[in-house]
């Protein structure tokens, strides 16, 4: 089940003059500092980021957390796009769409070939071309120990997981990660969907409420608390 | 919590929530402007105390007559006669309110005779107002869209009422005269019989004296009774005949038309109508807006606040990321991430 985001407020708000370098909203990075600490901060080794459905800002949060690892803690970070059913990272970050995770899973390329640098200390592994069997590509990558191998090269590995609902293996994949962040977009996802997706994950993940905003004027917020 | 969500919904969709209110007010204003102008005509009638029945002496004539007028209006024949005499029945007066507006936009099939009469009666009921002003003065106020009809209806109403009332009283007086005449006739017959019986008895018994003969005494008493009955009834008959004759005189009906209604030369002010219409529109719009606001709030089952998420999942969120607005930071492939407004590089 996919929903259309109510507002395209992303980590990425533009590119520089040559159209190559993505710009990250400073406000977004500032907003993600506290959640970054909550999921491990400078000690974080591995983090899966998931959500109930598409469009909850999962990828944006994952990217911001990866950038913060480098920027705030001086650590190296890699962002892995495991949402192979609907890959979007390459397009959003102006990266090559392949080779990526799927190609590496089928042993078509080496790990070095799939890692694309984003900025100093931050690399990205895009989904690549999953072909007809995206689930198999994911299981192959896990079987071949992708996360472990990346963990040896980077201080932190952040995985952009598919949403729990709507993807048959979404919950199963999320349960593979001990450190899991469950993103809920404010004002978008129905409460029942959030509850159902949250209950489908065996180990209760950490929850992040994304894109909160109040339409109330300040005086009214103060008045009604 | 509901209050906050209602307020948030309102500020999130202000046009959607306020739309029905604005639409309702504008629509009501539009409908008021489409309404034809109204004209008011007033006829004034004075009723003397003599118009009251004996049992109505505790009430003022104006109150009694106003009640009678309203009672007459409640019948079918009276308003129909007024409609006919005033020319309303022949006129094609538009219906008041929204029906009239719709009728002008979408003309309907012509009415049957009975439907036309029904419409005329309804129009009479809607147009006429009867007020007792002071102890003996009654105002008949008519408001319609046609100034001539307004005056016509007011005058027709007043004259028809007087005519009906006088006719009723004349009938009553005539019935009374007839009743007393019958009584006198019967009493005269009884007297004649009593006299004959007495004469026959005296002729048959010439030697009898009254003091000793009980039959003779009885016959004489019967004759006396018959005579006294006639003597009692005759003044009543005379009075009833006098009253009947009085009613037939035009200046003795007890009703005086003080003011005939004249054709109004300008329409009534619309300020009150506009105020009431816009007020009603605003109230209706507010109700619809409140309903829309409530439905939108209830229909929105999404999680919006940290507390709601905590209550839903039973776990405190690890963080809250507010919706960001663009103060971009350039992420360079080659260099450190720096604060870098988009406009600076251009």
PDB file of N, CA and C in Angstrom, chain A residues 9 13 15 17 21-29 31 33 38 61 71 94-95 117-119 186-191 194-195 198 206-217 219-220 224, chain B residues 3-4 7-12 300-306 309 312-339 342 345-346:
ATOM      1  N   UNK A   9       8.971  17.374   1.379  1.00  0.00           N
ATOM      2  CA  UNK A   9      10.009  18.041   2.156  1.00  0.00           C
ATOM      3  C   UNK A   9      11.053  16.978   2.439  1.00  0.00           C
ATOM      4  N   UNK A  13      17.101  19.123  -1.126  1.00  0.00           N
ATOM      5  CA  UNK A  13      16.250  20.203  -1.607  1.00  0.00           C
ATOM      6  C   UNK A  13      16.777  20.818  -2.900  1.00  0.00           C
ATOM      7  N   UNK A  15      20.352  20.915  -5.983  1.00  0.00           N
ATOM      8  CA  UNK A  15      21.727  20.558  -6.326  1.00  0.00           C
ATOM      9  C   UNK A  15      22.517  21.843  -6.492  1.00  0.00           C
ATOM     10  N   UNK A  17      25.414  24.196  -8.732  1.00  0.00           N
ATOM     11  CA  UNK A  17      25.296  24.756 -10.069  1.00  0.00           C
ATOM     12  C   UNK A  17      25.414  23.731 -11.192  1.00  0.00           C
ATOM     13  N   UNK A  21      26.005  17.842  -7.244  1.00  0.00           N
ATOM     14  CA  UNK A  21      26.057  17.626  -5.801  1.00  0.00           C
ATOM     15  C   UNK A  21      24.719  17.900  -5.132  1.00  0.00           C
ATOM     16  N   UNK A  22      24.195  16.929  -4.452  1.00  0.00           N
ATOM     17  CA  UNK A  22      22.905  17.149  -3.790  1.00  0.00           C
ATOM     18  C   UNK A  22      23.058  18.035  -2.564  1.00  0.00           C
ATOM     19  N   UNK A  23      22.121  18.858  -2.327  1.00  0.00           N
ATOM     20  CA  UNK A  23      22.109  19.735  -1.164  1.00  0.00           C
ATOM     21  C   UNK A  23      21.209  19.160  -0.090  1.00  0.00           C
ATOM     22  N   UNK A  24      21.697  19.142   1.086  1.00  0.00           N
ATOM     23  CA  UNK A  24      20.909  18.608   2.201  1.00  0.00           C
ATOM     24  C   UNK A  24      20.415  19.778   3.050  1.00  0.00           C
ATOM     25  N   UNK A  25      19.164  19.729   3.374  1.00  0.00           N
ATOM     26  CA  UNK A  25      18.596  20.811   4.174  1.00  0.00           C
ATOM     27  C   UNK A  25      19.220  20.818   5.559  1.00  0.00           C
ATOM     28  N   UNK A  26      19.732  21.987   5.928  1.00  0.00           N
ATOM     29  CA  UNK A  26      20.375  22.106   7.241  1.00  0.00           C
ATOM     30  C   UNK A  26      19.370  21.834   8.344  1.00  0.00           C
ATOM     31  N   UNK A  27      18.171  22.301   8.119  1.00  0.00           N
ATOM     32  CA  UNK A  27      17.134  22.108   9.144  1.00  0.00           C
ATOM     33  C   UNK A  27      16.865  20.628   9.358  1.00  0.00           C
ATOM     34  N   UNK A  28      16.947  19.858   8.269  1.00  0.00           N
ATOM     35  CA  UNK A  28      16.700  18.419   8.379  1.00  0.00           C
ATOM     36  C   UNK A  28      17.802  17.750   9.200  1.00  0.00           C
ATOM     37  N   UNK A  29      19.034  18.146   8.912  1.00  0.00           N
ATOM     38  CA  UNK A  29      20.161  17.578   9.672  1.00  0.00           C
ATOM     39  C   UNK A  29      20.047  17.967  11.146  1.00  0.00           C
ATOM     40  N   UNK A  31      17.331  18.616  12.740  1.00  0.00           N
ATOM     41  CA  UNK A  31      16.200  17.894  13.330  1.00  0.00           C
ATOM     42  C   UNK A  31      16.550  16.446  13.622  1.00  0.00           C
ATOM     43  N   UNK A  33      19.445  15.275  14.657  1.00  0.00           N
ATOM     44  CA  UNK A  33      20.549  15.089  15.605  1.00  0.00           C
ATOM     45  C   UNK A  33      20.104  14.310  16.838  1.00  0.00           C
ATOM     46  N   UNK A  38      19.705   8.940  19.750  1.00  0.00           N
ATOM     47  CA  UNK A  38      18.816   7.914  20.314  1.00  0.00           C
ATOM     48  C   UNK A  38      19.075   6.542  19.709  1.00  0.00           C
ATOM     49  N   UNK A  61      15.406  10.125   6.137  1.00  0.00           N
ATOM     50  CA  UNK A  61      15.920  10.000   7.508  1.00  0.00           C
ATOM     51  C   UNK A  61      17.224   9.202   7.497  1.00  0.00           C
ATOM     52  N   UNK A  71      29.477  13.911   9.608  1.00  0.00           N
ATOM     53  CA  UNK A  71      29.600  15.327   9.932  1.00  0.00           C
ATOM     54  C   UNK A  71      29.811  15.580  11.424  1.00  0.00           C
ATOM     55  N   UNK A  94      21.484  11.629  -7.572  1.00  0.00           N
ATOM     56  CA  UNK A  94      22.198  11.788  -8.845  1.00  0.00           C
ATOM     57  C   UNK A  94      23.372  10.822  -8.923  1.00  0.00           C
ATOM     58  N   UNK A  95      23.100   9.584  -8.569  1.00  0.00           N
ATOM     59  CA  UNK A  95      24.132   8.539  -8.621  1.00  0.00           C
ATOM     60  C   UNK A  95      23.791   7.565  -9.746  1.00  0.00           C
ATOM     61  N   UNK A 117      30.693   7.031  -3.637  1.00  0.00           N
ATOM     62  CA  UNK A 117      30.883   8.071  -2.619  1.00  0.00           C
ATOM     63  C   UNK A 117      29.855   9.200  -2.766  1.00  0.00           C
ATOM     64  N   UNK A 118      29.365   9.641  -1.655  1.00  0.00           N
ATOM     65  CA  UNK A 118      28.405  10.756  -1.667  1.00  0.00           C
ATOM     66  C   UNK A 118      29.104  12.038  -1.219  1.00  0.00           C
ATOM     67  N   UNK A 119      29.804  11.933  -0.145  1.00  0.00           N
ATOM     68  CA  UNK A 119      30.628  13.024   0.353  1.00  0.00           C
ATOM     69  C   UNK A 119      31.731  12.382   1.187  1.00  0.00           C
ATOM     70  N   UNK A 186       4.069  11.935  10.202  1.00  0.00           N
ATOM     71  CA  UNK A 186       2.953  12.611  10.866  1.00  0.00           C
ATOM     72  C   UNK A 186       1.894  13.040   9.858  1.00  0.00           C
ATOM     73  N   UNK A 187       0.644  12.736  10.207  1.00  0.00           N
ATOM     74  CA  UNK A 187      -0.474  13.214   9.409  1.00  0.00           C
ATOM     75  C   UNK A 187      -0.684  12.485   8.103  1.00  0.00           C
ATOM     76  N   UNK A 188      -0.008  11.354   7.910  1.00  0.00           N
ATOM     77  CA  UNK A 188      -0.142  10.639   6.639  1.00  0.00           C
ATOM     78  C   UNK A 188      -0.647   9.214   6.854  1.00  0.00           C
ATOM     79  N   UNK A 189       0.101   8.460   7.617  1.00  0.00           N
ATOM     80  CA  UNK A 189      -0.218   7.042   7.731  1.00  0.00           C
ATOM     81  C   UNK A 189      -1.369   6.826   8.715  1.00  0.00           C
ATOM     82  N   UNK A 190      -2.364   6.049   8.300  1.00  0.00           N
ATOM     83  CA  UNK A 190      -3.457   5.765   9.238  1.00  0.00           C
ATOM     84  C   UNK A 190      -2.942   5.022  10.477  1.00  0.00           C
ATOM     85  N   UNK A 191      -3.511   5.353  11.605  1.00  0.00           N
ATOM     86  CA  UNK A 191      -3.058   4.782  12.874  1.00  0.00           C
ATOM     87  C   UNK A 191      -3.114   3.253  12.852  1.00  0.00           C
ATOM     88  N   UNK A 194      -0.144   1.827  11.055  1.00  0.00           N
ATOM     89  CA  UNK A 194       1.070   1.949  11.874  1.00  0.00           C
ATOM     90  C   UNK A 194       1.079   0.851  12.942  1.00  0.00           C
ATOM     91  N   UNK A 195      -0.070   0.663  13.603  1.00  0.00           N
ATOM     92  CA  UNK A 195      -0.149  -0.324  14.684  1.00  0.00           C
ATOM     93  C   UNK A 195       0.120  -1.732  14.149  1.00  0.00           C
ATOM     94  N   UNK A 198       3.810  -2.127  13.119  1.00  0.00           N
ATOM     95  CA  UNK A 198       4.656  -2.148  14.327  1.00  0.00           C
ATOM     96  C   UNK A 198       4.558  -3.518  15.003  1.00  0.00           C
ATOM     97  N   UNK A 206      12.842   1.173  17.641  1.00  0.00           N
ATOM     98  CA  UNK A 206      12.730   2.559  18.082  1.00  0.00           C
ATOM     99  C   UNK A 206      11.842   3.281  17.061  1.00  0.00           C
ATOM    100  N   UNK A 207      11.077   4.220  17.569  1.00  0.00           N
ATOM    101  CA  UNK A 207      10.092   4.873  16.695  1.00  0.00           C
ATOM    102  C   UNK A 207      10.475   6.336  16.507  1.00  0.00           C
ATOM    103  N   UNK A 208      10.327   6.787  15.277  1.00  0.00           N
ATOM    104  CA  UNK A 208      10.625   8.184  14.968  1.00  0.00           C
ATOM    105  C   UNK A 208       9.402   8.800  14.285  1.00  0.00           C
ATOM    106  N   UNK A 209       8.954   9.886  14.833  1.00  0.00           N
ATOM    107  CA  UNK A 209       7.821  10.596  14.216  1.00  0.00           C
ATOM    108  C   UNK A 209       8.395  11.659  13.285  1.00  0.00           C
ATOM    109  N   UNK A 210       8.081  11.516  12.018  1.00  0.00           N
ATOM    110  CA  UNK A 210       8.700  12.369  11.006  1.00  0.00           C
ATOM    111  C   UNK A 210       7.727  13.437  10.496  1.00  0.00           C
ATOM    112  N   UNK A 211       8.310  14.551  10.126  1.00  0.00           N
ATOM    113  CA  UNK A 211       7.541  15.633   9.467  1.00  0.00           C
ATOM    114  C   UNK A 211       6.399  16.165  10.306  1.00  0.00           C
ATOM    115  N   UNK A 212       6.648  16.311  11.589  1.00  0.00           N
ATOM    116  CA  UNK A 212       5.577  16.881  12.413  1.00  0.00           C
ATOM    117  C   UNK A 212       5.487  18.377  12.157  1.00  0.00           C
ATOM    118  N   UNK A 213       4.279  18.814  12.107  1.00  0.00           N
ATOM    119  CA  UNK A 213       4.069  20.257  11.965  1.00  0.00           C
ATOM    120  C   UNK A 213       2.699  20.560  12.538  1.00  0.00           C
ATOM    121  N   UNK A 214       2.578  21.721  13.094  1.00  0.00           N
ATOM    122  CA  UNK A 214       1.278  22.127  13.604  1.00  0.00           C
ATOM    123  C   UNK A 214       0.791  23.300  12.778  1.00  0.00           C
ATOM    124  N   UNK A 215      -0.440  23.151  12.346  1.00  0.00           N
ATOM    125  CA  UNK A 215      -1.023  24.244  11.559  1.00  0.00           C
ATOM    126  C   UNK A 215      -1.579  25.342  12.463  1.00  0.00           C
ATOM    127  N   UNK A 216      -1.557  25.095  13.767  1.00  0.00           N
ATOM    128  CA  UNK A 216      -2.122  26.083  14.688  1.00  0.00           C
ATOM    129  C   UNK A 216      -1.190  27.282  14.831  1.00  0.00           C
ATOM    130  N   UNK A 217      -1.755  28.462  14.925  1.00  0.00           N
ATOM    131  CA  UNK A 217      -0.899  29.620  15.213  1.00  0.00           C
ATOM    132  C   UNK A 217      -0.343  29.524  16.633  1.00  0.00           C
ATOM    133  N   UNK A 219      -0.159  31.474  19.211  1.00  0.00           N
ATOM    134  CA  UNK A 219      -0.962  31.906  20.363  1.00  0.00           C
ATOM    135  C   UNK A 219      -1.985  30.847  20.740  1.00  0.00           C
ATOM    136  N   UNK A 220      -2.513  30.152  19.702  1.00  0.00           N
ATOM    137  CA  UNK A 220      -3.532  29.138  19.981  1.00  0.00           C
ATOM    138  C   UNK A 220      -2.892  27.894  20.590  1.00  0.00           C
ATOM    139  N   UNK A 224      -4.214  26.372  24.143  1.00  0.00           N
ATOM    140  CA  UNK A 224      -4.802  25.050  24.389  1.00  0.00           C
ATOM    141  C   UNK A 224      -3.749  24.008  24.744  1.00  0.00           C
TER     142      UNK A 224
ATOM    143  N   UNK B   3     -10.164  18.740  20.906  1.00  0.00           N
ATOM    144  CA  UNK B   3     -10.187  20.183  20.641  1.00  0.00           C
ATOM    145  C   UNK B   3      -8.977  20.587  19.796  1.00  0.00           C
ATOM    146  N   UNK B   4      -7.822  20.038  20.165  1.00  0.00           N
ATOM    147  CA  UNK B   4      -6.595  20.363  19.429  1.00  0.00           C
ATOM    148  C   UNK B   4      -6.706  19.854  17.990  1.00  0.00           C
ATOM    149  N   UNK B   7      -9.015  22.002  16.051  1.00  0.00           N
ATOM    150  CA  UNK B   7      -8.365  23.276  15.708  1.00  0.00           C
ATOM    151  C   UNK B   7      -7.336  23.059  14.604  1.00  0.00           C
ATOM    152  N   UNK B   8      -6.591  21.961  14.679  1.00  0.00           N
ATOM    153  CA  UNK B   8      -5.584  21.683  13.642  1.00  0.00           C
ATOM    154  C   UNK B   8      -6.242  21.461  12.290  1.00  0.00           C
ATOM    155  N   UNK B   9      -7.341  20.699  12.318  1.00  0.00           N
ATOM    156  CA  UNK B   9      -8.058  20.455  11.062  1.00  0.00           C
ATOM    157  C   UNK B   9      -8.544  21.773  10.475  1.00  0.00           C
ATOM    158  N   UNK B  10      -9.038  22.623  11.353  1.00  0.00           N
ATOM    159  CA  UNK B  10      -9.544  23.921  10.884  1.00  0.00           C
ATOM    160  C   UNK B  10      -8.427  24.735  10.231  1.00  0.00           C
ATOM    161  N   UNK B  11      -7.277  24.791  10.882  1.00  0.00           N
ATOM    162  CA  UNK B  11      -6.183  25.598  10.322  1.00  0.00           C
ATOM    163  C   UNK B  11      -5.532  24.929   9.117  1.00  0.00           C
ATOM    164  N   UNK B  12      -5.689  23.596   9.030  1.00  0.00           N
ATOM    165  CA  UNK B  12      -5.112  22.887   7.891  1.00  0.00           C
ATOM    166  C   UNK B  12      -5.986  23.070   6.643  1.00  0.00           C
ATOM    167  N   UNK B 300      -9.736  11.659   9.776  1.00  0.00           N
ATOM    168  CA  UNK B 300      -8.269  11.669   9.766  1.00  0.00           C
ATOM    169  C   UNK B 300      -7.744  10.828  10.925  1.00  0.00           C
ATOM    170  N   UNK B 301      -7.413   9.585  10.619  1.00  0.00           N
ATOM    171  CA  UNK B 301      -6.957   8.684  11.689  1.00  0.00           C
ATOM    172  C   UNK B 301      -5.434   8.644  11.775  1.00  0.00           C
ATOM    173  N   UNK B 302      -4.786   9.567  11.061  1.00  0.00           N
ATOM    174  CA  UNK B 302      -3.318   9.520  11.067  1.00  0.00           C
ATOM    175  C   UNK B 302      -2.769  10.008  12.415  1.00  0.00           C
ATOM    176  N   UNK B 303      -1.523   9.604  12.653  1.00  0.00           N
ATOM    177  CA  UNK B 303      -0.846  10.027  13.880  1.00  0.00           C
ATOM    178  C   UNK B 303      -0.205  11.385  13.607  1.00  0.00           C
ATOM    179  N   UNK B 304      -0.456  12.321  14.491  1.00  0.00           N
ATOM    180  CA  UNK B 304       0.084  13.666  14.247  1.00  0.00           C
ATOM    181  C   UNK B 304       1.023  14.139  15.357  1.00  0.00           C
ATOM    182  N   UNK B 305       0.818  13.624  16.530  1.00  0.00           N
ATOM    183  CA  UNK B 305       1.581  14.148  17.669  1.00  0.00           C
ATOM    184  C   UNK B 305       2.317  13.008  18.374  1.00  0.00           C
ATOM    185  N   UNK B 306       3.349  13.417  19.068  1.00  0.00           N
ATOM    186  CA  UNK B 306       4.196  12.466  19.787  1.00  0.00           C
ATOM    187  C   UNK B 306       3.357  11.658  20.785  1.00  0.00           C
ATOM    188  N   UNK B 309       1.315   8.978  19.123  1.00  0.00           N
ATOM    189  CA  UNK B 309       2.128   7.829  18.710  1.00  0.00           C
ATOM    190  C   UNK B 309       2.479   6.960  19.915  1.00  0.00           C
ATOM    191  N   UNK B 312      -0.523   5.046  20.874  1.00  0.00           N
ATOM    192  CA  UNK B 312      -0.858   4.022  19.868  1.00  0.00           C
ATOM    193  C   UNK B 312       0.032   2.797  19.996  1.00  0.00           C
ATOM    194  N   UNK B 313       1.337   3.038  20.160  1.00  0.00           N
ATOM    195  CA  UNK B 313       2.291   1.920  20.138  1.00  0.00           C
ATOM    196  C   UNK B 313       2.728   1.489  21.537  1.00  0.00           C
ATOM    197  N   UNK B 314       2.394   2.293  22.503  1.00  0.00           N
ATOM    198  CA  UNK B 314       2.794   1.952  23.877  1.00  0.00           C
ATOM    199  C   UNK B 314       4.279   2.142  24.106  1.00  0.00           C
ATOM    200  N   UNK B 315       4.925   2.889  23.243  1.00  0.00           N
ATOM    201  CA  UNK B 315       6.372   3.147  23.405  1.00  0.00           C
ATOM    202  C   UNK B 315       6.644   4.605  23.092  1.00  0.00           C
ATOM    203  N   UNK B 316       7.528   5.197  23.892  1.00  0.00           N
ATOM    204  CA  UNK B 316       7.854   6.604  23.660  1.00  0.00           C
ATOM    205  C   UNK B 316       8.737   6.727  22.420  1.00  0.00           C
ATOM    206  N   UNK B 317       8.385   7.616  21.496  1.00  0.00           N
ATOM    207  CA  UNK B 317       9.205   7.774  20.293  1.00  0.00           C
ATOM    208  C   UNK B 317      10.641   8.185  20.629  1.00  0.00           C
ATOM    209  N   UNK B 318      11.572   7.625  19.860  1.00  0.00           N
ATOM    210  CA  UNK B 318      12.987   7.955  20.078  1.00  0.00           C
ATOM    211  C   UNK B 318      13.282   9.373  19.616  1.00  0.00           C
ATOM    212  N   UNK B 319      12.442   9.902  18.789  1.00  0.00           N
ATOM    213  CA  UNK B 319      12.675  11.257  18.318  1.00  0.00           C
ATOM    214  C   UNK B 319      11.535  11.767  17.478  1.00  0.00           C
ATOM    215  N   UNK B 320      11.555  13.047  17.326  1.00  0.00           N
ATOM    216  CA  UNK B 320      10.537  13.697  16.498  1.00  0.00           C
ATOM    217  C   UNK B 320      11.266  14.620  15.534  1.00  0.00           C
ATOM    218  N   UNK B 321      10.994  14.443  14.258  1.00  0.00           N
ATOM    219  CA  UNK B 321      11.621  15.303  13.253  1.00  0.00           C
ATOM    220  C   UNK B 321      10.557  16.250  12.714  1.00  0.00           C
ATOM    221  N   UNK B 322      10.731  17.525  12.959  1.00  0.00           N
ATOM    222  CA  UNK B 322       9.721  18.454  12.441  1.00  0.00           C
ATOM    223  C   UNK B 322       9.827  18.594  10.925  1.00  0.00           C
ATOM    224  N   UNK B 323       8.731  18.972  10.335  1.00  0.00           N
ATOM    225  CA  UNK B 323       8.748  19.231   8.892  1.00  0.00           C
ATOM    226  C   UNK B 323       9.714  20.378   8.657  1.00  0.00           C
ATOM    227  N   UNK B 324      10.677  20.150   7.757  1.00  0.00           N
ATOM    228  CA  UNK B 324      11.717  21.159   7.585  1.00  0.00           C
ATOM    229  C   UNK B 324      11.389  22.086   6.437  1.00  0.00           C
ATOM    230  N   UNK B 325      11.897  23.295   6.569  1.00  0.00           N
ATOM    231  CA  UNK B 325      11.801  24.238   5.458  1.00  0.00           C
ATOM    232  C   UNK B 325      13.217  24.484   4.963  1.00  0.00           C
ATOM    233  N   UNK B 326      13.339  24.834   3.737  1.00  0.00           N
ATOM    234  CA  UNK B 326      14.648  24.828   3.104  1.00  0.00           C
ATOM    235  C   UNK B 326      15.597  25.903   3.616  1.00  0.00           C
ATOM    236  N   UNK B 327      16.570  25.456   4.379  1.00  0.00           N
ATOM    237  CA  UNK B 327      17.776  26.242   4.601  1.00  0.00           C
ATOM    238  C   UNK B 327      18.890  25.267   4.213  1.00  0.00           C
ATOM    239  N   UNK B 328      19.154  25.192   2.926  1.00  0.00           N
ATOM    240  CA  UNK B 328      19.933  24.048   2.442  1.00  0.00           C
ATOM    241  C   UNK B 328      21.407  24.094   2.824  1.00  0.00           C
ATOM    242  N   UNK B 329      21.955  22.940   2.836  1.00  0.00           N
ATOM    243  CA  UNK B 329      23.380  22.780   3.131  1.00  0.00           C
ATOM    244  C   UNK B 329      23.971  21.995   1.957  1.00  0.00           C
ATOM    245  N   UNK B 330      25.037  22.486   1.448  1.00  0.00           N
ATOM    246  CA  UNK B 330      25.633  21.810   0.297  1.00  0.00           C
ATOM    247  C   UNK B 330      26.449  20.616   0.776  1.00  0.00           C
ATOM    248  N   UNK B 331      26.171  19.496   0.170  1.00  0.00           N
ATOM    249  CA  UNK B 331      26.979  18.313   0.484  1.00  0.00           C
ATOM    250  C   UNK B 331      27.883  18.081  -0.710  1.00  0.00           C
ATOM    251  N   UNK B 332      29.115  18.313  -0.513  1.00  0.00           N
ATOM    252  CA  UNK B 332      30.052  18.211  -1.632  1.00  0.00           C
ATOM    253  C   UNK B 332      30.626  16.800  -1.700  1.00  0.00           C
ATOM    254  N   UNK B 333      30.854  16.347  -2.901  1.00  0.00           N
ATOM    255  CA  UNK B 333      31.483  15.038  -3.064  1.00  0.00           C
ATOM    256  C   UNK B 333      32.920  15.080  -2.562  1.00  0.00           C
ATOM    257  N   UNK B 334      33.529  16.225  -2.736  1.00  0.00           N
ATOM    258  CA  UNK B 334      34.963  16.305  -2.472  1.00  0.00           C
ATOM    259  C   UNK B 334      35.309  16.919  -1.130  1.00  0.00           C
ATOM    260  N   UNK B 335      34.449  17.780  -0.660  1.00  0.00           N
ATOM    261  CA  UNK B 335      34.843  18.514   0.539  1.00  0.00           C
ATOM    262  C   UNK B 335      33.959  18.228   1.719  1.00  0.00           C
ATOM    263  N   UNK B 336      34.181  18.997   2.779  1.00  0.00           N
ATOM    264  CA  UNK B 336      33.377  18.847   3.981  1.00  0.00           C
ATOM    265  C   UNK B 336      31.992  19.437   3.724  1.00  0.00           C
ATOM    266  N   UNK B 337      31.087  18.895   4.435  1.00  0.00           N
ATOM    267  CA  UNK B 337      29.741  19.485   4.358  1.00  0.00           C
ATOM    268  C   UNK B 337      29.788  20.837   5.047  1.00  0.00           C
ATOM    269  N   UNK B 338      29.290  21.830   4.370  1.00  0.00           N
ATOM    270  CA  UNK B 338      29.335  23.165   4.945  1.00  0.00           C
ATOM    271  C   UNK B 338      27.959  23.801   4.837  1.00  0.00           C
ATOM    272  N   UNK B 339      27.775  24.766   5.696  1.00  0.00           N
ATOM    273  CA  UNK B 339      26.562  25.557   5.571  1.00  0.00           C
ATOM    274  C   UNK B 339      26.699  26.379   4.299  1.00  0.00           C
ATOM    275  N   UNK B 342      21.724  28.075  -0.975  1.00  0.00           N
ATOM    276  CA  UNK B 342      21.644  27.803  -2.413  1.00  0.00           C
ATOM    277  C   UNK B 342      22.005  29.034  -3.249  1.00  0.00           C
ATOM    278  N   UNK B 345      26.023  30.276  -4.208  1.00  0.00           N
ATOM    279  CA  UNK B 345      26.865  29.758  -5.288  1.00  0.00           C
ATOM    280  C   UNK B 345      26.466  30.288  -6.645  1.00  0.00           C
ATOM    281  N   UNK B 346      25.418  31.067  -6.710  1.00  0.00           N
ATOM    282  CA  UNK B 346      24.909  31.467  -8.027  1.00  0.00           C
ATOM    283  C   UNK B 346      25.272  32.888  -8.383  1.00  0.00           C
TER     284      UNK B 346
END
